[in-house]
PDB file of C-alpha atoms in Angstrom:
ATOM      1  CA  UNK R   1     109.676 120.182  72.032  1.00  0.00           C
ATOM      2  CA  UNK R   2     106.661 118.560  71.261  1.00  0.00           C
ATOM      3  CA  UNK R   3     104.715 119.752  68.162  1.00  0.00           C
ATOM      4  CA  UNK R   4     100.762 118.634  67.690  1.00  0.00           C
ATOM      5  CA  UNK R   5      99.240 118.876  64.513  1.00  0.00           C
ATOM      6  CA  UNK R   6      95.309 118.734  64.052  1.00  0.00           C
ATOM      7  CA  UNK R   7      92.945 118.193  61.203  1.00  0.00           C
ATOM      8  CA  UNK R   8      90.935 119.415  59.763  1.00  0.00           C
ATOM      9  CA  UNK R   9      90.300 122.929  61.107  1.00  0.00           C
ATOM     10  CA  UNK R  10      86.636 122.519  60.477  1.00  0.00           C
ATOM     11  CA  UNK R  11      84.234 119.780  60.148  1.00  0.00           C
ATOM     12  CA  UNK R  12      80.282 119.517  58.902  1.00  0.00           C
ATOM     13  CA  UNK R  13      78.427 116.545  59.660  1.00  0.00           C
ATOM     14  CA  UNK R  14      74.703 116.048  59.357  1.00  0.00           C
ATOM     15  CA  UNK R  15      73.009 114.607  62.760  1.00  0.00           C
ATOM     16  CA  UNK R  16      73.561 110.816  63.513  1.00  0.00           C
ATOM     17  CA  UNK R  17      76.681 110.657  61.332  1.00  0.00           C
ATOM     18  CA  UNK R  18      80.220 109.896  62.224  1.00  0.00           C
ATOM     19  CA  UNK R  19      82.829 112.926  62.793  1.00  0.00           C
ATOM     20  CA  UNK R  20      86.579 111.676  63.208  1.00  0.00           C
ATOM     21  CA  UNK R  21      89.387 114.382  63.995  1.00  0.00           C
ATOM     22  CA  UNK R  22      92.962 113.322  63.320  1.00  0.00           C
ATOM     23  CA  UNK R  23      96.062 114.435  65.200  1.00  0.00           C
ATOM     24  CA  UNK R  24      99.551 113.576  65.196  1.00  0.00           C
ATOM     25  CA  UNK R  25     102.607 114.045  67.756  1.00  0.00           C
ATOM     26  CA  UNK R  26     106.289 114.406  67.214  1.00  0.00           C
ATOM     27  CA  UNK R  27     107.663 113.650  70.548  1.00  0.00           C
ATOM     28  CA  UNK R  28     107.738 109.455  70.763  1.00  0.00           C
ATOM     29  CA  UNK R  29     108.116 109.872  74.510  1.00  0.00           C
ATOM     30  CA  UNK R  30     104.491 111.610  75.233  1.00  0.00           C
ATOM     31  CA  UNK R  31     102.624 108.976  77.355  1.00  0.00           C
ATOM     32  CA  UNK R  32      99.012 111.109  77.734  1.00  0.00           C
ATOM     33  CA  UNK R  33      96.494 111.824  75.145  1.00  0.00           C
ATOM     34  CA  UNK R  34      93.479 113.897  76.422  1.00  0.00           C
ATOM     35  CA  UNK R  35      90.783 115.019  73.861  1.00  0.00           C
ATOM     36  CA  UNK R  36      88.965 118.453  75.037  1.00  0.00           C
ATOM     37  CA  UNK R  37      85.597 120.518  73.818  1.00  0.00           C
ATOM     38  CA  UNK R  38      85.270 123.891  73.892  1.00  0.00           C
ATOM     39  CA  UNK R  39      81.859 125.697  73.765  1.00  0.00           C
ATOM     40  CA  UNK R  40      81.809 129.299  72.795  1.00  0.00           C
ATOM     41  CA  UNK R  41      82.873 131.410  75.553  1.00  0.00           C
ATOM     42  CA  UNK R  42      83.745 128.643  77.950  1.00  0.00           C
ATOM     43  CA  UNK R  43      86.867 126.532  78.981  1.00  0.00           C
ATOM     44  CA  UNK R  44      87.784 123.549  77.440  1.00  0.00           C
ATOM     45  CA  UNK R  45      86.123 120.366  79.344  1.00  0.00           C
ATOM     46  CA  UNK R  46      87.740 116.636  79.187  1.00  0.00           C
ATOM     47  CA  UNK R  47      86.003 114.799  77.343  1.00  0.00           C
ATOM     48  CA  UNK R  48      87.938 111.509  76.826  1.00  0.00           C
ATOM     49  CA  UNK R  49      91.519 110.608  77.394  1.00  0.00           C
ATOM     50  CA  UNK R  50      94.061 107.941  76.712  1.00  0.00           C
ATOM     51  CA  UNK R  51      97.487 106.562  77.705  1.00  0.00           C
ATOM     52  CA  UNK R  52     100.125 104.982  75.831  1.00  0.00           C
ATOM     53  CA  UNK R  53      99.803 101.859  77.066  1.00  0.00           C
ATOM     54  CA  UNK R  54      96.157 101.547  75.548  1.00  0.00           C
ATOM     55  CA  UNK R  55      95.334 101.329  72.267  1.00  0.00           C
ATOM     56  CA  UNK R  56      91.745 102.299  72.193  1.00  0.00           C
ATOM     57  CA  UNK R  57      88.883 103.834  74.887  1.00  0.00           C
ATOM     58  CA  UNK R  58      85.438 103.910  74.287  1.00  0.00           C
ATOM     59  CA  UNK R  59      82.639 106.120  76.426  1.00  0.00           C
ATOM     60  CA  UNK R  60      79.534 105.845  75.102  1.00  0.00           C
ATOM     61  CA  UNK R  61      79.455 107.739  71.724  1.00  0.00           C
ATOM     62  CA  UNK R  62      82.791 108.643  71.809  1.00  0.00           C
ATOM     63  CA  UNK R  63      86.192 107.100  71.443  1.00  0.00           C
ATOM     64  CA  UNK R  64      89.639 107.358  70.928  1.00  0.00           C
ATOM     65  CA  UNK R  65      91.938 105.696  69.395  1.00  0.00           C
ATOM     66  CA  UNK R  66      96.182 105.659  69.444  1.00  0.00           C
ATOM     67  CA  UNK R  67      98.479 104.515  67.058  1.00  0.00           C
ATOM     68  CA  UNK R  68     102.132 104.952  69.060  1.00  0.00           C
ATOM     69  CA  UNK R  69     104.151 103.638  65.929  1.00  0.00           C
ATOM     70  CA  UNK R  70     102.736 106.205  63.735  1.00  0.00           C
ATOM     71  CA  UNK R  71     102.281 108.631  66.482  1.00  0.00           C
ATOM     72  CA  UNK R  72      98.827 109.989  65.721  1.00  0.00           C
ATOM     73  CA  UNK R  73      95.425 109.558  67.631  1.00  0.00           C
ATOM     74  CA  UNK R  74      91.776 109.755  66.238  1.00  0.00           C
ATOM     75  CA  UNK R  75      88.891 111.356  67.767  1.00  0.00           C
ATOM     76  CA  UNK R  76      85.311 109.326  66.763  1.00  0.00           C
ATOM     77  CA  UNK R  77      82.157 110.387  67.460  1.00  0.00           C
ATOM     78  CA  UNK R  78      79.643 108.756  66.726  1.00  0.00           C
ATOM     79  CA  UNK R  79      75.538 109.460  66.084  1.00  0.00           C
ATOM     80  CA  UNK R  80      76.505 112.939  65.664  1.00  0.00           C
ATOM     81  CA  UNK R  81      73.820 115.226  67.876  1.00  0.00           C
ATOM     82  CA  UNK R  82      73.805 119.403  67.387  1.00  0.00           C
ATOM     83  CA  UNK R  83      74.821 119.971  70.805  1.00  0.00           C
ATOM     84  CA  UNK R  84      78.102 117.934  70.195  1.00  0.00           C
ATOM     85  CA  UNK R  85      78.871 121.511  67.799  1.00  0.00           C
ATOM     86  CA  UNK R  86      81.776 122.840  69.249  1.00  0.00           C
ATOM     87  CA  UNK R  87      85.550 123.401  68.883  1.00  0.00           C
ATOM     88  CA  UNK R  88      87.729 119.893  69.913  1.00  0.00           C
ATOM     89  CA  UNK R  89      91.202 120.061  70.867  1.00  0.00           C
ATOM     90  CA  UNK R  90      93.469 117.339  70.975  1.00  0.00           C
ATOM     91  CA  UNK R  91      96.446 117.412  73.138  1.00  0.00           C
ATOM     92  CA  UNK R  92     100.013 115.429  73.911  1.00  0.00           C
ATOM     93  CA  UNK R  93     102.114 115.210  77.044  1.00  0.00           C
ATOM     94  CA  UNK R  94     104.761 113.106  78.302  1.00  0.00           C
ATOM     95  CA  UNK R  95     103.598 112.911  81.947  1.00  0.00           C
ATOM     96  CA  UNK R  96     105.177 114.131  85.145  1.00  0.00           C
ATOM     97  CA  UNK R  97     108.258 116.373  85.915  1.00  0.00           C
ATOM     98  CA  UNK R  98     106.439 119.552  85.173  1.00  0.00           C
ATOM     99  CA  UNK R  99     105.649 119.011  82.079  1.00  0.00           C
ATOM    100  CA  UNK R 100     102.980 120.854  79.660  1.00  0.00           C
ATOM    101  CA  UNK R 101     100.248 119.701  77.773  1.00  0.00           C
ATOM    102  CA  UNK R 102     101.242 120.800  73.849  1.00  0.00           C
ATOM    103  CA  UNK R 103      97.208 121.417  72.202  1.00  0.00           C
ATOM    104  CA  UNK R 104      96.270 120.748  68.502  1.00  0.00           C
ATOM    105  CA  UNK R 105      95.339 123.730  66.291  1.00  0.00           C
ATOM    106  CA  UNK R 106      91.326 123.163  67.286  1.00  0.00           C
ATOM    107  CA  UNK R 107      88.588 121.591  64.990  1.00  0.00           C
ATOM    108  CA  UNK R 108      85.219 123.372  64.474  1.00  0.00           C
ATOM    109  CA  UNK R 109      82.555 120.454  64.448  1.00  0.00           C
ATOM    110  CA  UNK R 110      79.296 121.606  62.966  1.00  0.00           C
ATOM    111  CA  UNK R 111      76.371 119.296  63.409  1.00  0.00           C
ATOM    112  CA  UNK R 112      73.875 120.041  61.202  1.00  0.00           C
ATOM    113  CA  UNK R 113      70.315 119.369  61.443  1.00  0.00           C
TER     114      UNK R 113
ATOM    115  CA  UNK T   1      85.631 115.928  91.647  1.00  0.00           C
ATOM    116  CA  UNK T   2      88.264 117.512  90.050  1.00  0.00           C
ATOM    117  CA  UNK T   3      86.210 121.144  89.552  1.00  0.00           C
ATOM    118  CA  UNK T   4      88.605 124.415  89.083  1.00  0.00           C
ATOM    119  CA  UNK T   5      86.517 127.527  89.743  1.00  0.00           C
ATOM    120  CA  UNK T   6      87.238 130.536  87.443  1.00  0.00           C
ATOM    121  CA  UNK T   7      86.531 134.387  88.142  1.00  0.00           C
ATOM    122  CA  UNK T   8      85.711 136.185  87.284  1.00  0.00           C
ATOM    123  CA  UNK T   9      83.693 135.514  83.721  1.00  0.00           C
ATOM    124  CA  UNK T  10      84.358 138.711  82.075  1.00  0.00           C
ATOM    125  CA  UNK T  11      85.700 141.990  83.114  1.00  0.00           C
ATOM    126  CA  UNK T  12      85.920 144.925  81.384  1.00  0.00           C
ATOM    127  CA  UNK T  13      88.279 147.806  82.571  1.00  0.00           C
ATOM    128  CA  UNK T  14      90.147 150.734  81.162  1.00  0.00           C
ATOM    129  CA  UNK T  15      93.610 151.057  79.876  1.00  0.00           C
ATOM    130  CA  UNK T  16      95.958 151.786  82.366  1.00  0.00           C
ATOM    131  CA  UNK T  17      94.188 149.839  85.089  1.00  0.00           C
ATOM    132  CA  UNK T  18      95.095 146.417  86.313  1.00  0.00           C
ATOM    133  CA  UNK T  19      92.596 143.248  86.784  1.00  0.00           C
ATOM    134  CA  UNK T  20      93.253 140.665  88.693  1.00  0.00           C
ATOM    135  CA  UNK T  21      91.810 136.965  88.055  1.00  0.00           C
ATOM    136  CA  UNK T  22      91.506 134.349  90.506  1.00  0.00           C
ATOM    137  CA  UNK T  23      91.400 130.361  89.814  1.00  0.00           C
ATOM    138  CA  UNK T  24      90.528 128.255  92.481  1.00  0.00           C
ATOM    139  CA  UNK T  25      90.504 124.090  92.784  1.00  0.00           C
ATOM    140  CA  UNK T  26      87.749 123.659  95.046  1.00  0.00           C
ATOM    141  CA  UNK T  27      88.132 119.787  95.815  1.00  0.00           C
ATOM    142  CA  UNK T  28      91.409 118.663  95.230  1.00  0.00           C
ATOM    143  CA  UNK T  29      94.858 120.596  96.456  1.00  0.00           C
ATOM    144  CA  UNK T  30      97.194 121.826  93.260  1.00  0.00           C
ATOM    145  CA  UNK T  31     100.906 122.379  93.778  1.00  0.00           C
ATOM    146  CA  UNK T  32     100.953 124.083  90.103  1.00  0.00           C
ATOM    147  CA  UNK T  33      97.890 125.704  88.163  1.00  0.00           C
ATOM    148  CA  UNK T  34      98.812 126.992  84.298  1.00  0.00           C
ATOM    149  CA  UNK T  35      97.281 130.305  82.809  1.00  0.00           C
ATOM    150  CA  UNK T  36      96.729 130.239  78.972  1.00  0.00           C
ATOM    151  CA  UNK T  37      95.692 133.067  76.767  1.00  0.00           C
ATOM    152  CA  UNK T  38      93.357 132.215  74.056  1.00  0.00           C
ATOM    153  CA  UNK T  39      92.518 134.252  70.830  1.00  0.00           C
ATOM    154  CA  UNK T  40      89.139 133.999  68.651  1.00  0.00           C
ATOM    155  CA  UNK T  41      89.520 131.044  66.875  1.00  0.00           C
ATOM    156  CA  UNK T  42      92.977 130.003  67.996  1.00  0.00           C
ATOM    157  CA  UNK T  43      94.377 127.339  70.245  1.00  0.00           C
ATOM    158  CA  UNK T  44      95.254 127.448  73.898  1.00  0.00           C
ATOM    159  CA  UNK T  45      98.536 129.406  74.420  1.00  0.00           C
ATOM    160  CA  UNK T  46      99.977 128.718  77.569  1.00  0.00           C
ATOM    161  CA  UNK T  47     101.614 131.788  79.169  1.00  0.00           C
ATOM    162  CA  UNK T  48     103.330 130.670  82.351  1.00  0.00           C
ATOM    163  CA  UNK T  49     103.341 127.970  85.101  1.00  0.00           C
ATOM    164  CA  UNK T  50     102.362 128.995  88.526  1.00  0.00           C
ATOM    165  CA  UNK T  51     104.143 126.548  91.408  1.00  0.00           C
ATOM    166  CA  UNK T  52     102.683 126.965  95.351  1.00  0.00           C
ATOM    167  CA  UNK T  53     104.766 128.919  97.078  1.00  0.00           C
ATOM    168  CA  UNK T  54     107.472 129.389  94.306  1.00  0.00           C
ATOM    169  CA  UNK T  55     107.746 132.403  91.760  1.00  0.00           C
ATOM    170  CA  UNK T  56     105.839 131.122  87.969  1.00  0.00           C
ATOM    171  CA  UNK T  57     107.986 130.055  85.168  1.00  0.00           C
ATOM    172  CA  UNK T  58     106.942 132.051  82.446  1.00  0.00           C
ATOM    173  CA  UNK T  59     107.075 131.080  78.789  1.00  0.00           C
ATOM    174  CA  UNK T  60     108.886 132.738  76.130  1.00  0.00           C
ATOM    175  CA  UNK T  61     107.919 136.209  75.185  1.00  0.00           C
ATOM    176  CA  UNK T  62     105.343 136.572  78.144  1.00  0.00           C
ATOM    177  CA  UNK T  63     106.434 139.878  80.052  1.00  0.00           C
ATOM    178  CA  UNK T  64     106.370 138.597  83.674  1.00  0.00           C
ATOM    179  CA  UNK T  65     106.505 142.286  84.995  1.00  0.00           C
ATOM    180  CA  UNK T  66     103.061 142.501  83.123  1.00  0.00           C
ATOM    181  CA  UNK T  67     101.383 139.602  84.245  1.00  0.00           C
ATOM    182  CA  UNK T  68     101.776 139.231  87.584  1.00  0.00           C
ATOM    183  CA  UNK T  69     101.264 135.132  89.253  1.00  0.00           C
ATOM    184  CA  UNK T  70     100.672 134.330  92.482  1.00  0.00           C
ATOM    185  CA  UNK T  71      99.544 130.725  93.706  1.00  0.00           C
ATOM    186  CA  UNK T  72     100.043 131.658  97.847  1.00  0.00           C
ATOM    187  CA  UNK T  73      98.101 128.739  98.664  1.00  0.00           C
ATOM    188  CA  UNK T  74      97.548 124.684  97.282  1.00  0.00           C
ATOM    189  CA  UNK T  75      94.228 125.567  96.088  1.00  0.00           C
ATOM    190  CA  UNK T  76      94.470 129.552  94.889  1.00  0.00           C
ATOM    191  CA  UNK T  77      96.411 130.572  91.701  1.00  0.00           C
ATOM    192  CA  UNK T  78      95.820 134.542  90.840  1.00  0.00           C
ATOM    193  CA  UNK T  79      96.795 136.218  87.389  1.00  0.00           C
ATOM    194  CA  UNK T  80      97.240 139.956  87.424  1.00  0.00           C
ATOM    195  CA  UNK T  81      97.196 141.696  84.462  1.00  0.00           C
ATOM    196  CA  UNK T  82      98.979 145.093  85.615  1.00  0.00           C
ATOM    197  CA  UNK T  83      98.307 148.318  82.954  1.00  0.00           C
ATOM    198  CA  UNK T  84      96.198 146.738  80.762  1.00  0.00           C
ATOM    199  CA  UNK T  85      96.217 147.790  77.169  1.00  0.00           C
ATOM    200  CA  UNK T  86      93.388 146.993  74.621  1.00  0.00           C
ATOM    201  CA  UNK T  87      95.762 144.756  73.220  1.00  0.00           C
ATOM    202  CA  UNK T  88      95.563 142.471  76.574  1.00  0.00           C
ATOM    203  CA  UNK T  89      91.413 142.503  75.464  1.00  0.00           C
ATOM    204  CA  UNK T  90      91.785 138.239  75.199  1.00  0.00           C
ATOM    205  CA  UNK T  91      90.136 134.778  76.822  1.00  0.00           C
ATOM    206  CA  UNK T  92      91.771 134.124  79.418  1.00  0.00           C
ATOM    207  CA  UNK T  93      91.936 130.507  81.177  1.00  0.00           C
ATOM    208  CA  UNK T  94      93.758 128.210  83.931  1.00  0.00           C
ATOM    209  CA  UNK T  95      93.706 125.007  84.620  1.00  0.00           C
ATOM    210  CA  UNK T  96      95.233 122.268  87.307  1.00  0.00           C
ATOM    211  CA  UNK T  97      96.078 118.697  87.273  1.00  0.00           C
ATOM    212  CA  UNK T  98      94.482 116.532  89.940  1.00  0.00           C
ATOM    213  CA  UNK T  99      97.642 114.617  90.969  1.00  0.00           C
ATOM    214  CA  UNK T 100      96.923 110.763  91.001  1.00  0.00           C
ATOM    215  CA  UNK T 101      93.280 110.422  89.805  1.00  0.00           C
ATOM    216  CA  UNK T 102      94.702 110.102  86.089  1.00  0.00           C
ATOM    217  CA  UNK T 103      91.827 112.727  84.701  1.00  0.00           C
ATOM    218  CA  UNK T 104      94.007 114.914  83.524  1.00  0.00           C
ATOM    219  CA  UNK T 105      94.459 118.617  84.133  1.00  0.00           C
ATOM    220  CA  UNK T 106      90.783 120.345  84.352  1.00  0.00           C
ATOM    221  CA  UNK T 107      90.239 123.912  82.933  1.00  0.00           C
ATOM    222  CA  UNK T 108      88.403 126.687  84.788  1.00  0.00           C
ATOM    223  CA  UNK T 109      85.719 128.317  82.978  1.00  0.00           C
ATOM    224  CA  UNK T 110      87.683 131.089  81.399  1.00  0.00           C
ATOM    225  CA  UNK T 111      87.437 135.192  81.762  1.00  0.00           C
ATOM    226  CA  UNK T 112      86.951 137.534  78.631  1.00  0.00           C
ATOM    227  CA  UNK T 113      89.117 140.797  79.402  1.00  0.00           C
ATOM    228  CA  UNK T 114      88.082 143.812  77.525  1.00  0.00           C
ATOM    229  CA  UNK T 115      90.148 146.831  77.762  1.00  0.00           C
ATOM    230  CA  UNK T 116      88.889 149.944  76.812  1.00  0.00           C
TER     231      UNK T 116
END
């Protein structure tokens, strides 16, 4: 099955710098990327996505990028604000038939003041 | 669009009881909803698959028997954890995919159990 691997576990930034989170997939055949924050006590919400046809996404301050040959996938955020402190989770699928999104191990981003 | 609706929050019951959770899609329909457990500082870990009007498939090591999935309608999934022990005190979460719309699967909000 598919196995997702995350780094690193935690992550300080000061406010308006860069934070990138790495994570890479074993199973060629996942298709679907999505990248999700958690806030303390809450569920995890989308926050960006990709396929496997596309190489990078942008929205606004964040972006994602995909590297299919070497099967790993980058988080960026950029201009770093406190309120963007939470835990990130990366996740892989291969899309359709039932299938089940594998997560990453988490990443606690700390953006300090 | 795509919200799933979560409840409730938190609960806190004694051992021996049983606590049900409901997870609701309020604008799209969702033939299969997913329950994961979550410990502090740990990932997701999903703990079965609940299919409309089919019994869940439930993942290795999950006692079925224990907790108890029912998704009776498209837009209703319940988890029922039956004779709770402190050790089922854990975050509890579902989530749906919104078939078509290419967002993904959204996650409900999550419910802390406490058993005491």
């Amino acid at each position: 099955g598919e196995n997702v691997e995350q780094h690193p576990s935690t992550l300080s930034v000061q406010e308006g710098d860069s934070a990138v989170i790495k994570c890479t997939y074993s199973d060629s055949a996942s298709n679907y990327f999505p990248w999700y924050k958690q806030e303390l006590g809450k569920g995890p919400q989308l926050i960006i996505d990709i396929r496997s046809n596309v190489g990078e996404k942008k929205d606004q301050r964040i972006a994602v990028t995909l590297n299919k040959t070497a099967k790993h996938f980058s988080l960026h955020i950029t201009e770093t604000q406190p309120e963007d402190s939470a835990v990130y989770f990366c996740a892989a699928i291969v899309t359709g038939g039932g299938n089940k999104l594998t997560f990453g191990t988490g990443t606690q981003l700390k953006v300090e003041l | 669009g795509a919200v799933v609706s979560q409840h409730p929050s938190r609960v806190i019951c004694k051992s021996g009881t049983s606590v049900k959770i409901e997870c609701r899609s309020l604008d799209f329909q969702a033939t299969t909803m997913f329950w994961y457990r979550q410990f502090p500082k740990q990932s997701l870990m999903l703990m079965a698959t609940s299919n409309e009007g089919s019994k869940a498939t439930y993942e290795q090591g999950v006692e079925k028997d224990k907790f108890l999935i029912n998704h009776a309608s498209l837009t209703l999934s319940t988890l029922t954890v039956t004779s709770a022990h402190p050790e089922d005190s854990s975050f509890y979460i579902c989530s749906a995919n919104m078939p078509g719309q290419g967002r993904g699967y959204t996650f409900g909000s999550g419910t802390r159990l406490t058993v005491v």
